[in-house]
Backbone as ProteinMPNN parsed JSONL, in Angstrom:
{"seq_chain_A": "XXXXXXXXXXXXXXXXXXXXXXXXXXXXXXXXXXXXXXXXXXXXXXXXXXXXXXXXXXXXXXXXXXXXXXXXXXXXXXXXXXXXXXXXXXXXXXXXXXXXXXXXXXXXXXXXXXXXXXXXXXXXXXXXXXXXXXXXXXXXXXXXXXXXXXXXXXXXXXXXXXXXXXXXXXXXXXXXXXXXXXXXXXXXXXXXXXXXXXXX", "coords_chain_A": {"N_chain_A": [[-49.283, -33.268, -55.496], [-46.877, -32.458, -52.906], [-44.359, -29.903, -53.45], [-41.318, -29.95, -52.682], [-39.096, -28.468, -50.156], [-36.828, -26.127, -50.326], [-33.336, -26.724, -50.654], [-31.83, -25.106, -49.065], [-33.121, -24.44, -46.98], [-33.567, -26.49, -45.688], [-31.207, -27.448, -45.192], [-29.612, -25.417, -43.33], [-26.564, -23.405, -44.025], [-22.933, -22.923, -42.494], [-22.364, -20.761, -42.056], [-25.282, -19.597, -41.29], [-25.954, -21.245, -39.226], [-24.463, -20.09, -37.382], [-24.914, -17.065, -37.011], [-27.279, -17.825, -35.628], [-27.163, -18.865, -33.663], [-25.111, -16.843, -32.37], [-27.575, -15.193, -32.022], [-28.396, -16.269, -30.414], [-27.404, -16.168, -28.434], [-26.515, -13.796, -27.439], [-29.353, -12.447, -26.816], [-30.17, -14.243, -24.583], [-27.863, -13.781, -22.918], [-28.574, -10.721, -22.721], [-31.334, -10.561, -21.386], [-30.63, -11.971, -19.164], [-30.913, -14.876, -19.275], [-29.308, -17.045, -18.983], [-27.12, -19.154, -17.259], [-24.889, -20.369, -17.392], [-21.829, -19.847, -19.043], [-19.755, -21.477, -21.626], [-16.581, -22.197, -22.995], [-14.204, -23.525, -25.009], [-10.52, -24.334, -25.27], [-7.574, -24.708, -26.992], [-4.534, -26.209, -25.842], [-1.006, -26.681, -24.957], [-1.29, -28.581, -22.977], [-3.718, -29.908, -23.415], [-6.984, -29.48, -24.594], [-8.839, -27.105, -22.88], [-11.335, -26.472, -20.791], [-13.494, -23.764, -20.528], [-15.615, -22.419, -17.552], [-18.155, -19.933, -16.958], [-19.942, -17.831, -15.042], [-22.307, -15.644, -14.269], [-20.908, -14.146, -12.512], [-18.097, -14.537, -12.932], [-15.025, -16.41, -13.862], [-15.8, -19.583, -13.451], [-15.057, -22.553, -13.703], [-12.05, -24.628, -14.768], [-11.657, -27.105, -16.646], [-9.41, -29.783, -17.231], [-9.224, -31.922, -20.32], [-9.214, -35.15, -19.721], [-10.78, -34.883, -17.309], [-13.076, -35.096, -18.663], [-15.331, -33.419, -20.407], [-17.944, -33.163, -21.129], [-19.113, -34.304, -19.132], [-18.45, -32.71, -16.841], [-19.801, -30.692, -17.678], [-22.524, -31.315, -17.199], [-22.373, -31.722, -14.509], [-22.071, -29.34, -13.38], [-24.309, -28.017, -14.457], [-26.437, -29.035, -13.186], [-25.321, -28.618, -10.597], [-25.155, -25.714, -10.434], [-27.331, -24.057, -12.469], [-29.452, -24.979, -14.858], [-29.375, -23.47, -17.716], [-26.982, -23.573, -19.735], [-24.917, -22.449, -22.091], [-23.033, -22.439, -25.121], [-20.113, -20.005, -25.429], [-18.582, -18.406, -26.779], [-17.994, -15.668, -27.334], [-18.525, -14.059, -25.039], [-16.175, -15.267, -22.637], [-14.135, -14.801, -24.287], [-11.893, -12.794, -22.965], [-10.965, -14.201, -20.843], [-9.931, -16.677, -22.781], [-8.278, -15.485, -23.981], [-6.461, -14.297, -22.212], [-5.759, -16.474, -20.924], [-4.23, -17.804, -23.866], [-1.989, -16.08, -23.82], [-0.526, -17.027, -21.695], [-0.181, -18.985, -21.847], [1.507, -18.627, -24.35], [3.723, -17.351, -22.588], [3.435, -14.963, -22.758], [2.476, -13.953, -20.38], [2.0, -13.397, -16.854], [0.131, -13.288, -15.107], [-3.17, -14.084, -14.066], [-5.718, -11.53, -14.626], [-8.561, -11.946, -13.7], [-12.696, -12.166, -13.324], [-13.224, -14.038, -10.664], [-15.715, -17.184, -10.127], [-16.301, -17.812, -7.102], [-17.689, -20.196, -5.836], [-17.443, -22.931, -5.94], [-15.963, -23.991, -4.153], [-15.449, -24.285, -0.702], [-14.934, -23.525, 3.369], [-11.421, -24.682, 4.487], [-10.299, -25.501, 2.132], [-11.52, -23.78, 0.516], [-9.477, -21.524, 1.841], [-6.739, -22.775, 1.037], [-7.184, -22.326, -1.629], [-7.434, -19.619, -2.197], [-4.727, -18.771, -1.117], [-3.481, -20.304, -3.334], [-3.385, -18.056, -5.445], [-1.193, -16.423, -4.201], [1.085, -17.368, -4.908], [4.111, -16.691, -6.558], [4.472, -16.389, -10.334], [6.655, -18.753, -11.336], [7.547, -19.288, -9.252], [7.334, -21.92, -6.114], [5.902, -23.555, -3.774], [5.666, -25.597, -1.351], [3.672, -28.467, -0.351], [3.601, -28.935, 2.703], [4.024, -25.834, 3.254], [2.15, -24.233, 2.319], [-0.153, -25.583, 3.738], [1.09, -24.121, 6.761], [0.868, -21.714, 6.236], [-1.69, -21.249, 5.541], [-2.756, -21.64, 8.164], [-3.223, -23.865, 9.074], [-0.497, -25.692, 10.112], [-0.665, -28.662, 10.508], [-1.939, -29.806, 8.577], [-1.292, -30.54, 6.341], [-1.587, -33.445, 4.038], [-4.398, -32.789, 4.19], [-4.188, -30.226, 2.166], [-3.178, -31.164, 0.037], [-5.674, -32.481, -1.13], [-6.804, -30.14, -1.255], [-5.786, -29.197, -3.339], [-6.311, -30.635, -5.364], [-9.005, -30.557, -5.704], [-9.461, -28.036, -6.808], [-11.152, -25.869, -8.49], [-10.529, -24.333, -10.253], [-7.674, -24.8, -12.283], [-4.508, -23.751, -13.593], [-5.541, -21.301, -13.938], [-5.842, -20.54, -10.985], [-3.199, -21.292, -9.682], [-2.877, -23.748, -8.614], [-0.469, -26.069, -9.659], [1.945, -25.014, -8.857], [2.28, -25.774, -6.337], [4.167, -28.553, -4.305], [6.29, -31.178, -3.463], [7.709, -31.665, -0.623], [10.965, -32.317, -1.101], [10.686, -31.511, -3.445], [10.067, -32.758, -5.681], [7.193, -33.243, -8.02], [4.694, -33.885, -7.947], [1.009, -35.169, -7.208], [-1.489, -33.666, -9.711], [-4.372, -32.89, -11.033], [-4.266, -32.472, -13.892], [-2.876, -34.603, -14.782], [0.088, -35.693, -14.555], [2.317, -34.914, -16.784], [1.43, -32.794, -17.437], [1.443, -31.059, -15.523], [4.071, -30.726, -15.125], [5.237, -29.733, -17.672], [3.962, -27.114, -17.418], [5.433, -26.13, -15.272], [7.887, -26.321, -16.173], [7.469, -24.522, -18.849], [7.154, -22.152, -17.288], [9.557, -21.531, -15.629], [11.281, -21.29, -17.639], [10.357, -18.933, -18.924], [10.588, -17.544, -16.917]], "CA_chain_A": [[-48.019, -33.591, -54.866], [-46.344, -31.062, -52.44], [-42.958, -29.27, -53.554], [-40.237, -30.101, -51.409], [-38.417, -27.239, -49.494], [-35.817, -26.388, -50.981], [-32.083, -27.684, -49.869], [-30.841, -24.413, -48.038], [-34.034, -24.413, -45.907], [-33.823, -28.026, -45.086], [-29.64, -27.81, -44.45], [-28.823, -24.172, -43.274], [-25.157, -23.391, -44.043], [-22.644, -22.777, -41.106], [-23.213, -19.331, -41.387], [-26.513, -19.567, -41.057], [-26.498, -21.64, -38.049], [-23.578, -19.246, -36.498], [-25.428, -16.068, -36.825], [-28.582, -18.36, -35.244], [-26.301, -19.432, -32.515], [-25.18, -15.602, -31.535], [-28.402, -14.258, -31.79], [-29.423, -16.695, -29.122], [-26.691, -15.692, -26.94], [-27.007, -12.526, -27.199], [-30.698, -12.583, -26.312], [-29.938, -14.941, -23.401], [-27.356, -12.981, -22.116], [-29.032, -9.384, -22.329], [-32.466, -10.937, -20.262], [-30.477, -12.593, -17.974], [-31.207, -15.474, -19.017], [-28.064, -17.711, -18.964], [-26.489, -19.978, -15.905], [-23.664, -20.798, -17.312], [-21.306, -19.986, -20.27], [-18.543, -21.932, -21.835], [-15.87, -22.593, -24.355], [-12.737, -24.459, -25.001], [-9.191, -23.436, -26.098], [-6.595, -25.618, -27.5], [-3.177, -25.667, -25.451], [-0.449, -27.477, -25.042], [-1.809, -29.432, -21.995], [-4.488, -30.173, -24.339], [-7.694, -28.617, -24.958], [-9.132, -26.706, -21.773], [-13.012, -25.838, -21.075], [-13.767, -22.775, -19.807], [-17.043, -22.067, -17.877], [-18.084, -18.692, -16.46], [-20.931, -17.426, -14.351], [-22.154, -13.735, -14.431], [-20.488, -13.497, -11.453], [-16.866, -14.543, -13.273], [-14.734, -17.493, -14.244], [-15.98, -20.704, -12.397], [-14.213, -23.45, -13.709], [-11.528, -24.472, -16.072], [-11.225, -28.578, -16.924], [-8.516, -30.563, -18.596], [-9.428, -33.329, -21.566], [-9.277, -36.085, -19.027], [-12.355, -34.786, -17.12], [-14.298, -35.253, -19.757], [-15.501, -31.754, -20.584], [-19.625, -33.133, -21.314], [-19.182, -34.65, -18.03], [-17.935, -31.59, -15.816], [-20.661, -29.25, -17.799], [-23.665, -31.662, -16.499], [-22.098, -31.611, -13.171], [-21.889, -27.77, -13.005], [-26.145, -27.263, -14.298], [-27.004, -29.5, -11.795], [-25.373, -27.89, -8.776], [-25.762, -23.873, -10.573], [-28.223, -23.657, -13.076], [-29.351, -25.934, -16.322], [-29.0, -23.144, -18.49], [-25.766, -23.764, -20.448], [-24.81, -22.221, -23.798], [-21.697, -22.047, -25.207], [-20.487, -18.585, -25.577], [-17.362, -17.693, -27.348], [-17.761, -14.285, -27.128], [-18.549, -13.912, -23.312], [-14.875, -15.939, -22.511], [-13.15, -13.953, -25.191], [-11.034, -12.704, -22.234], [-10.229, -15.959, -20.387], [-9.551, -17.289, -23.654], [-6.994, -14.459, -24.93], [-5.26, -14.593, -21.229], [-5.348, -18.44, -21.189], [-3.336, -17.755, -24.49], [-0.976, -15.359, -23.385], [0.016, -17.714, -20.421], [1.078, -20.321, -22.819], [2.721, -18.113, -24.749], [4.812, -17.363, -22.143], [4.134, -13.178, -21.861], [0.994, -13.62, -18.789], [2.607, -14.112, -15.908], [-0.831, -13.602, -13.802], [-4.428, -13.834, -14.87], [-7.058, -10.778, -14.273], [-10.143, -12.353, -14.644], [-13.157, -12.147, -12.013], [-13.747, -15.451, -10.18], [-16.525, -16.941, -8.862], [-15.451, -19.422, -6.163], [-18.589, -20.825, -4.837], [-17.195, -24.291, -5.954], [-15.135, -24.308, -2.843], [-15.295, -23.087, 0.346], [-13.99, -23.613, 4.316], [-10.584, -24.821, 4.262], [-10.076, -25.378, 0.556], [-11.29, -21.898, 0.143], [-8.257, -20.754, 2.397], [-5.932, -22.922, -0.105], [-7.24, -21.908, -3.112], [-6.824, -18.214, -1.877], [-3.13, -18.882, -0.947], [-2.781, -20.429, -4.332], [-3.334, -17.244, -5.975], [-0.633, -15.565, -4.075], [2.004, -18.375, -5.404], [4.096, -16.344, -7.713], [5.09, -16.627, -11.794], [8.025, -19.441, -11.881], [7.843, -20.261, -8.176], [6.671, -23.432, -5.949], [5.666, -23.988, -2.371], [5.434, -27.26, -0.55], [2.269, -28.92, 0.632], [3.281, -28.116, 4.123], [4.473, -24.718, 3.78], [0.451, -23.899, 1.656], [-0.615, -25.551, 5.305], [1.642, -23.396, 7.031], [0.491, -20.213, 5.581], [-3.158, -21.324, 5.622], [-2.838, -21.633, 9.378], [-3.257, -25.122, 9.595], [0.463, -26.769, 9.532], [-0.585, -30.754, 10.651], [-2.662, -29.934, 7.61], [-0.63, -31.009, 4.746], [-2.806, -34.047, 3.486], [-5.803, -31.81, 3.305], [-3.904, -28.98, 0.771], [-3.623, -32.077, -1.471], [-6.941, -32.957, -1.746], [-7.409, -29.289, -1.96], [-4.911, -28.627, -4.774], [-6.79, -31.614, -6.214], [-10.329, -29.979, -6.157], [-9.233, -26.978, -7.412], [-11.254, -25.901, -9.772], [-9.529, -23.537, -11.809], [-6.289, -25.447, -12.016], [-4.111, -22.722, -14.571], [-5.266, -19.799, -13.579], [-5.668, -20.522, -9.677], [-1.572, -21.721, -10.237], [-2.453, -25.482, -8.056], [0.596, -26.985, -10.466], [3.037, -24.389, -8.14], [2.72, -26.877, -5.069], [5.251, -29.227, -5.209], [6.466, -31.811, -2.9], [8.934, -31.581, 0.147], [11.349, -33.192, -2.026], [11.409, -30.938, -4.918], [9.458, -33.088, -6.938], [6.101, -32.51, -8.974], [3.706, -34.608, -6.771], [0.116, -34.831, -8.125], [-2.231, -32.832, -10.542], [-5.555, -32.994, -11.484], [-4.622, -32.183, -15.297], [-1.678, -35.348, -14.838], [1.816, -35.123, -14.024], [2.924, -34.464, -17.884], [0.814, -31.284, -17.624], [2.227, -29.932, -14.246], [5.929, -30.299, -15.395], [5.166, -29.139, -18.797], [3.264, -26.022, -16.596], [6.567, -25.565, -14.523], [8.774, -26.2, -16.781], [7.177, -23.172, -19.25], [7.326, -20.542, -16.327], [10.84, -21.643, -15.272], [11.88, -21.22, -18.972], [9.752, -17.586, -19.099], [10.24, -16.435, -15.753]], "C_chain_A": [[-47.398, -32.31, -54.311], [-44.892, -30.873, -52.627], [-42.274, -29.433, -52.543], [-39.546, -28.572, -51.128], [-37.345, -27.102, -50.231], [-34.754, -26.304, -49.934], [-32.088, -26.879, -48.985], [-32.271, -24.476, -47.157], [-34.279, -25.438, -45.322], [-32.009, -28.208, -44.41], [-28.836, -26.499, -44.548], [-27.119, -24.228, -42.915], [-24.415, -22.722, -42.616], [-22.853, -21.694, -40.785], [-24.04, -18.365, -41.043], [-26.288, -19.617, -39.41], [-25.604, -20.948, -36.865], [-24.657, -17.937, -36.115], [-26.987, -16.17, -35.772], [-28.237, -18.039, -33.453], [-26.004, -17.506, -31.566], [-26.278, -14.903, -31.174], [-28.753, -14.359, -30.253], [-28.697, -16.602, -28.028], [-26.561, -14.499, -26.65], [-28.102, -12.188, -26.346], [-29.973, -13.09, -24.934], [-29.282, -14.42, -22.496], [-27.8, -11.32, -21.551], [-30.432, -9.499, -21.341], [-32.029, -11.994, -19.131], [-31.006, -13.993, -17.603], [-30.249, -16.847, -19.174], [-27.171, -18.014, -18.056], [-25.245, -19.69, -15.984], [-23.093, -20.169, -18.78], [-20.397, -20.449, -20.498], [-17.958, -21.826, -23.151], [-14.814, -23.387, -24.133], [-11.715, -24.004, -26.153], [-8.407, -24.174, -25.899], [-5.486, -24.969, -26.721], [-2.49, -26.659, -25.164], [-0.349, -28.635, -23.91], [-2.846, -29.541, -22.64], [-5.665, -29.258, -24.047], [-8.497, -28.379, -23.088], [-10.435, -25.918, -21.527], [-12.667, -25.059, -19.835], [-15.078, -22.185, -19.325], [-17.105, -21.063, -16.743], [-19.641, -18.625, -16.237], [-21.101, -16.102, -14.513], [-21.697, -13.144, -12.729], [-18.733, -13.436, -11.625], [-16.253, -15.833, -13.298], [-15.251, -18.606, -13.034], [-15.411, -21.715, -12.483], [-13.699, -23.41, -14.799], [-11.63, -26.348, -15.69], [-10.437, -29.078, -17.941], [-9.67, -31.748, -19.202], [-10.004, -34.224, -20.67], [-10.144, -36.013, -18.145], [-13.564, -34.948, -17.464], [-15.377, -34.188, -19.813], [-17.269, -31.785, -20.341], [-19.634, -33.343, -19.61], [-19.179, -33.564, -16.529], [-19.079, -30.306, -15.993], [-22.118, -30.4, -16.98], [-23.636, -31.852, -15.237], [-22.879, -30.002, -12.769], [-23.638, -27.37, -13.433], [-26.653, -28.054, -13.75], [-27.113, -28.923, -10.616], [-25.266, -26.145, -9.26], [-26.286, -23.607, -11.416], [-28.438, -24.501, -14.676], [-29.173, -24.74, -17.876], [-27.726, -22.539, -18.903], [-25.485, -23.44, -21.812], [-23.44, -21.815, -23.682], [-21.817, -20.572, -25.979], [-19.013, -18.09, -26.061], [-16.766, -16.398, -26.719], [-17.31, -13.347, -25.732], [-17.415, -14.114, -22.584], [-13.537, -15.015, -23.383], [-11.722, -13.832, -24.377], [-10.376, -13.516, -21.702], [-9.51, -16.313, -21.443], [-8.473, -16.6, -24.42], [-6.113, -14.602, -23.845], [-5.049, -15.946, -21.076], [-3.781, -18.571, -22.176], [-2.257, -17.138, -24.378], [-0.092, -16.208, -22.266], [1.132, -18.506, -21.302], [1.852, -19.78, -23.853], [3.907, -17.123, -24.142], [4.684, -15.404, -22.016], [2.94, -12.717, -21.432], [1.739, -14.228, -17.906], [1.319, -14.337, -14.214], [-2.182, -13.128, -14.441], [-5.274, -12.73, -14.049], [-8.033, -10.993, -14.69], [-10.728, -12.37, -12.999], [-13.305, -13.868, -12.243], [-14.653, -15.921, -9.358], [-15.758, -18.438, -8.572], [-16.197, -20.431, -5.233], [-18.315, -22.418, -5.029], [-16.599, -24.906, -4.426], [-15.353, -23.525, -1.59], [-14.464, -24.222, 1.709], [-12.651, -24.055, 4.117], [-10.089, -25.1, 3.274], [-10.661, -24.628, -0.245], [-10.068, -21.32, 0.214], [-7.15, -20.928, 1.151], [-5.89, -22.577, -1.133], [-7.03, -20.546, -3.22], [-5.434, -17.922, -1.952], [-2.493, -19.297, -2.203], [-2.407, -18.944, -4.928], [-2.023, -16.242, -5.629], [1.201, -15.919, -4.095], [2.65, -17.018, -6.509], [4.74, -16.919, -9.106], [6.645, -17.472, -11.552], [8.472, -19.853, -10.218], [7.011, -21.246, -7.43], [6.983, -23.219, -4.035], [5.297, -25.389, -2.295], [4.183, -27.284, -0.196], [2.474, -28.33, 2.214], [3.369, -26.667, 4.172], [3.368, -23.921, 3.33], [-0.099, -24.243, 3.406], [-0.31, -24.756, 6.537], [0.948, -21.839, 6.904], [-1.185, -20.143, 5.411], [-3.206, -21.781, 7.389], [-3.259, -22.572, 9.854], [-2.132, -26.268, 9.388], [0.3, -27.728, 10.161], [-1.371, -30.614, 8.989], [-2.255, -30.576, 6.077], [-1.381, -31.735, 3.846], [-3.817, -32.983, 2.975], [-5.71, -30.6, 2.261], [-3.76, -29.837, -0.204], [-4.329, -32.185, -1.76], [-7.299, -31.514, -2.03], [-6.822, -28.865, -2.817], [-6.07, -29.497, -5.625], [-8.168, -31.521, -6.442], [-10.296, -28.508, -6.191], [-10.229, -26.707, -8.404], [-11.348, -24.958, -10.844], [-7.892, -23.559, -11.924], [-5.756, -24.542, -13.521], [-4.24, -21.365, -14.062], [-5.632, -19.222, -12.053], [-4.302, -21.449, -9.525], [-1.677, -23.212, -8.355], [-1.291, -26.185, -8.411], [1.884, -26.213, -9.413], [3.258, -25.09, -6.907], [2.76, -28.245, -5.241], [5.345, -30.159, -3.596], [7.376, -31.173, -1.605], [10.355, -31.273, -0.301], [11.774, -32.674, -2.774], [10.385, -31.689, -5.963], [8.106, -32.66, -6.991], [4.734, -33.078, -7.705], [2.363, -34.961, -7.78], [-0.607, -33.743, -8.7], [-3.078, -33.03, -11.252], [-5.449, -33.375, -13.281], [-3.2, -33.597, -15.579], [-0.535, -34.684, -14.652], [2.59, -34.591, -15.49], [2.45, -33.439, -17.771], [1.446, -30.514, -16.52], [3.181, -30.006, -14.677], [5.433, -29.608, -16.688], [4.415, -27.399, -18.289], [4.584, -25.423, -15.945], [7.714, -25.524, -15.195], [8.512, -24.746, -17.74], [7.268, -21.92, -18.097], [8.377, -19.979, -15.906], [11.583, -20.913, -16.849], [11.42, -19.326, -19.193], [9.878, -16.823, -17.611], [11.717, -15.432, -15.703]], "O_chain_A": [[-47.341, -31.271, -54.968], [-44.144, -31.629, -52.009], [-42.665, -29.028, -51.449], [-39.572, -27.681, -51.977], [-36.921, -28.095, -50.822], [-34.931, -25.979, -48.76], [-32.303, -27.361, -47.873], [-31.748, -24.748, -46.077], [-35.14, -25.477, -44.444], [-31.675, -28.895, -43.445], [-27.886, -26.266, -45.294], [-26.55, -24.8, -41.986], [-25.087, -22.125, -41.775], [-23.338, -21.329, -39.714], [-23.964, -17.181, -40.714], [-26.354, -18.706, -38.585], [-25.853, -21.123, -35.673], [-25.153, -17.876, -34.99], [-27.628, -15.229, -35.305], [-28.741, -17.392, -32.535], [-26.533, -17.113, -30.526], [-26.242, -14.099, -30.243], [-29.095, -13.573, -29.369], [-29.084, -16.849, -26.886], [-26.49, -14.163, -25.468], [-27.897, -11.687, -25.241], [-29.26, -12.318, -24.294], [-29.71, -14.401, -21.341], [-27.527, -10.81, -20.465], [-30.628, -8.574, -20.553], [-32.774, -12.66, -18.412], [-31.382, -14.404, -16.505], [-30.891, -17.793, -19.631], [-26.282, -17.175, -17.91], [-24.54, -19.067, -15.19], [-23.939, -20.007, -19.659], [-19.568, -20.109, -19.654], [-18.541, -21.486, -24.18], [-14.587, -23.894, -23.034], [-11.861, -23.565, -27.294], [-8.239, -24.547, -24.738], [-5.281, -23.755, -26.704], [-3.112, -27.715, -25.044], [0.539, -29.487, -23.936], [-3.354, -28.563, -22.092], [-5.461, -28.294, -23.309], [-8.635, -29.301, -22.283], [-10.585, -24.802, -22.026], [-12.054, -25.285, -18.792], [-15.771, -21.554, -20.123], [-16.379, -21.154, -15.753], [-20.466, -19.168, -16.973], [-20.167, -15.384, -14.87], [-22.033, -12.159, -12.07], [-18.028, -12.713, -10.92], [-16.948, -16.645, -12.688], [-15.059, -18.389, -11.838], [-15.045, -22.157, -11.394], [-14.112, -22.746, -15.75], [-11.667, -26.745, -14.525], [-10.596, -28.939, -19.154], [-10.645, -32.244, -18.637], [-11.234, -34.262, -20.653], [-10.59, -37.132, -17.892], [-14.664, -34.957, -16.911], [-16.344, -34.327, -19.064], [-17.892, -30.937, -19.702], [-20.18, -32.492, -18.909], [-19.799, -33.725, -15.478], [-19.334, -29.392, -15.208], [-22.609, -29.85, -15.995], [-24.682, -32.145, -14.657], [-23.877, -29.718, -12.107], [-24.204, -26.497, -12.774], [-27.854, -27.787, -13.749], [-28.054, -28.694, -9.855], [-25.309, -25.331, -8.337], [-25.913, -22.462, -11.671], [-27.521, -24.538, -15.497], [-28.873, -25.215, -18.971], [-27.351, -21.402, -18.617], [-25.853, -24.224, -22.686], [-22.822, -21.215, -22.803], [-22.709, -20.062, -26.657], [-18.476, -17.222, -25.374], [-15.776, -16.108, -26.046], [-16.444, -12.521, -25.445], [-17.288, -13.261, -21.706], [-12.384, -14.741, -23.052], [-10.688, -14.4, -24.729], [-9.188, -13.662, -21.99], [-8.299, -16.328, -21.226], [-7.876, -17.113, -25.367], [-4.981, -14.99, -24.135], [-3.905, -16.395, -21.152], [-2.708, -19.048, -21.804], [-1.319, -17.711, -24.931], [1.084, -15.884, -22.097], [2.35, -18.628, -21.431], [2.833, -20.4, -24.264], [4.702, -16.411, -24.755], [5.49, -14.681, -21.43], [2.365, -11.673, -21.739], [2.138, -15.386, -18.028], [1.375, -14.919, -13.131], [-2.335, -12.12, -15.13], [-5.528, -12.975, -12.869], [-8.543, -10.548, -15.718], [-10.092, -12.478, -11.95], [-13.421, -14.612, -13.217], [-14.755, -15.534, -8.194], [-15.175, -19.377, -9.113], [-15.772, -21.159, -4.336], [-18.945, -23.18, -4.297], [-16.808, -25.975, -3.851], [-15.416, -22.298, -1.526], [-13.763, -25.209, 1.485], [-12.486, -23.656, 2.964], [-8.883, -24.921, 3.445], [-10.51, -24.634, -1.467], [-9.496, -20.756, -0.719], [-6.703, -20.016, 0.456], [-4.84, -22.433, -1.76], [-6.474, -20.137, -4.239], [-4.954, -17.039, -2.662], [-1.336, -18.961, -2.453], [-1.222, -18.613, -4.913], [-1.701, -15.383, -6.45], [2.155, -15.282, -3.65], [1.843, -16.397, -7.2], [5.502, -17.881, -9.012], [7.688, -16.821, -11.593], [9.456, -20.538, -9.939], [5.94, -21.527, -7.968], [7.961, -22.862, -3.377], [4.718, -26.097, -3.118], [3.582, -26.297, 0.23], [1.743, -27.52, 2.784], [2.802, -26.14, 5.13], [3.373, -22.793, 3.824], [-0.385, -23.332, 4.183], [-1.202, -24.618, 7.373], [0.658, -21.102, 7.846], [-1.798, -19.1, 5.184], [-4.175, -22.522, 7.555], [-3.731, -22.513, 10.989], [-2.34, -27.347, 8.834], [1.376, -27.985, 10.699], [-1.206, -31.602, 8.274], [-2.893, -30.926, 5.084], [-1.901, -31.138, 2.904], [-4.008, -32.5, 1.859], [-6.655, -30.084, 1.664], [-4.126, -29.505, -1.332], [-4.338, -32.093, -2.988], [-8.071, -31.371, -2.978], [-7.361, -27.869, -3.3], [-6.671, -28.923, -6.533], [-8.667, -32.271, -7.281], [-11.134, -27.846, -5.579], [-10.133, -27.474, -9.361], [-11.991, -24.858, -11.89], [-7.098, -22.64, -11.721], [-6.492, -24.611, -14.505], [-3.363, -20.534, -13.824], [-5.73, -18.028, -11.768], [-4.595, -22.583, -9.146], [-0.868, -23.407, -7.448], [-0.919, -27.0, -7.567], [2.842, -26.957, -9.203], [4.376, -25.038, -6.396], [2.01, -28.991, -5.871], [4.577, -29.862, -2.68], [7.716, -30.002, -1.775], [10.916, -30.22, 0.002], [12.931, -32.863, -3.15], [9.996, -31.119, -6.982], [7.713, -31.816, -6.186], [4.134, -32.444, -6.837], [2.552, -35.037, -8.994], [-0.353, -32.676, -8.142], [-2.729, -33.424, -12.365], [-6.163, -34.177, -13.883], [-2.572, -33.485, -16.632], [-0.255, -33.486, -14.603], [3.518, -33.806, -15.3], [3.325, -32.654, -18.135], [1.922, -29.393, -16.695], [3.548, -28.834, -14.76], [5.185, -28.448, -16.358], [4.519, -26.542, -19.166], [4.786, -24.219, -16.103], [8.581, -24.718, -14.857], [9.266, -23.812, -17.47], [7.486, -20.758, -18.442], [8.584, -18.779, -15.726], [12.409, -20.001, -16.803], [12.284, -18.563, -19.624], [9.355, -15.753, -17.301], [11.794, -14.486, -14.919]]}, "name": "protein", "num_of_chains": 1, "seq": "XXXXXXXXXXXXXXXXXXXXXXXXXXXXXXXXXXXXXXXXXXXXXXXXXXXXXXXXXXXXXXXXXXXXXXXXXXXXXXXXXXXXXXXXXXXXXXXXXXXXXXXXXXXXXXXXXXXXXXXXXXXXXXXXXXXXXXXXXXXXXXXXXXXXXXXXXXXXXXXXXXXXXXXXXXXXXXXXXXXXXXXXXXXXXXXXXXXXXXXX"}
């Protein structure tokens, strides 16, 4: 009769399978062999995945995207290898936190932006130059992107944004004054404008 294994070699403990887990990102990352990396960080627009390229942040997604959903998008159209990576994000994930606690008023992180390009390149450029606690109009983003009949089309490009937080999409606002739409819902853009207004 053959001896069974014993337990810990049949159900390695977590900090087993942690130290397993870094080795292999380590490795992966020092041969260059890693597409994509992600993580996710709890905030008060709920929890927010973060996934990064070695070229710099590529996307962020709210909850309501459905986070599995947005990562089998993203190694389809840039590479199937996906590992989550704590470590790699570290930064994102410490300025992420600083935002919501109210003392980041602008993220330095590299970005890659190959998600988007021709005219919802331009917008997503112009977002960036939105500042801490203020709000432009759909037309006046069209305006300043040198296409004012354009209005419509800065919605749909606020709305394929995709690093809604730290490319500041929630800063364009209606005619009106009011909130309009937002990828991450309308409780998340006021709760977004309302924190900056309150910290700015």
């Amino acid at each position: 009769m053959t001896t069974p294994a014993p337990l810990s070699l049949l159900d390695p403990d977590d900090a087993t399978l942690r130290r397993l887990h870094d080795r292999l990102e380590r490795d992966a990352h020092l041969d260059g062999l890693l597409d994509l990396a992600y993580t996710t960080v709890p905030t008060p627009v709920g929890e927010l995945l973060l996934v990064s390229s070695a070229e710099g942040l590529l996307r962020v997604a709210f909850d309501l995207e459905d986070h599995g959903a947005v990562l089998t998008g993203l190694a389809a159209r840039v590479g199937p290898r996906v590992l989550r990576s704590d470590g790699r994000l570290a930064d994102a994930t410490r300025q992420v936190e600083e935002y919501f606690a109210g003392r980041r008023r602008s993220f330095d992180l590299a970005l890659d932006l190959r998600l988007v390009s021709g005219f919802r390149l331009d917008v997503v450029r112009h977002l960036r130059e939105i500042g801490y606690g203020s709000t432009e109009s759909y037309a006046e983003v069209a305006a300043a992107t040198g296409r004012p009949a354009a209005v419509r089309a800065v919605g749909t490009a606020c709305g394929h944004n995709p690093l809604p937080v730290v490319v500041p999409c929630h800063r364009v606002v209606r005619s009106d004054g009011t909130s309009g739409g937002y990828l991450g819902g309308p409780a998340a853009k006021d709760l977004l404008l309302s924190l900056e207004r309150s910290a700015a």
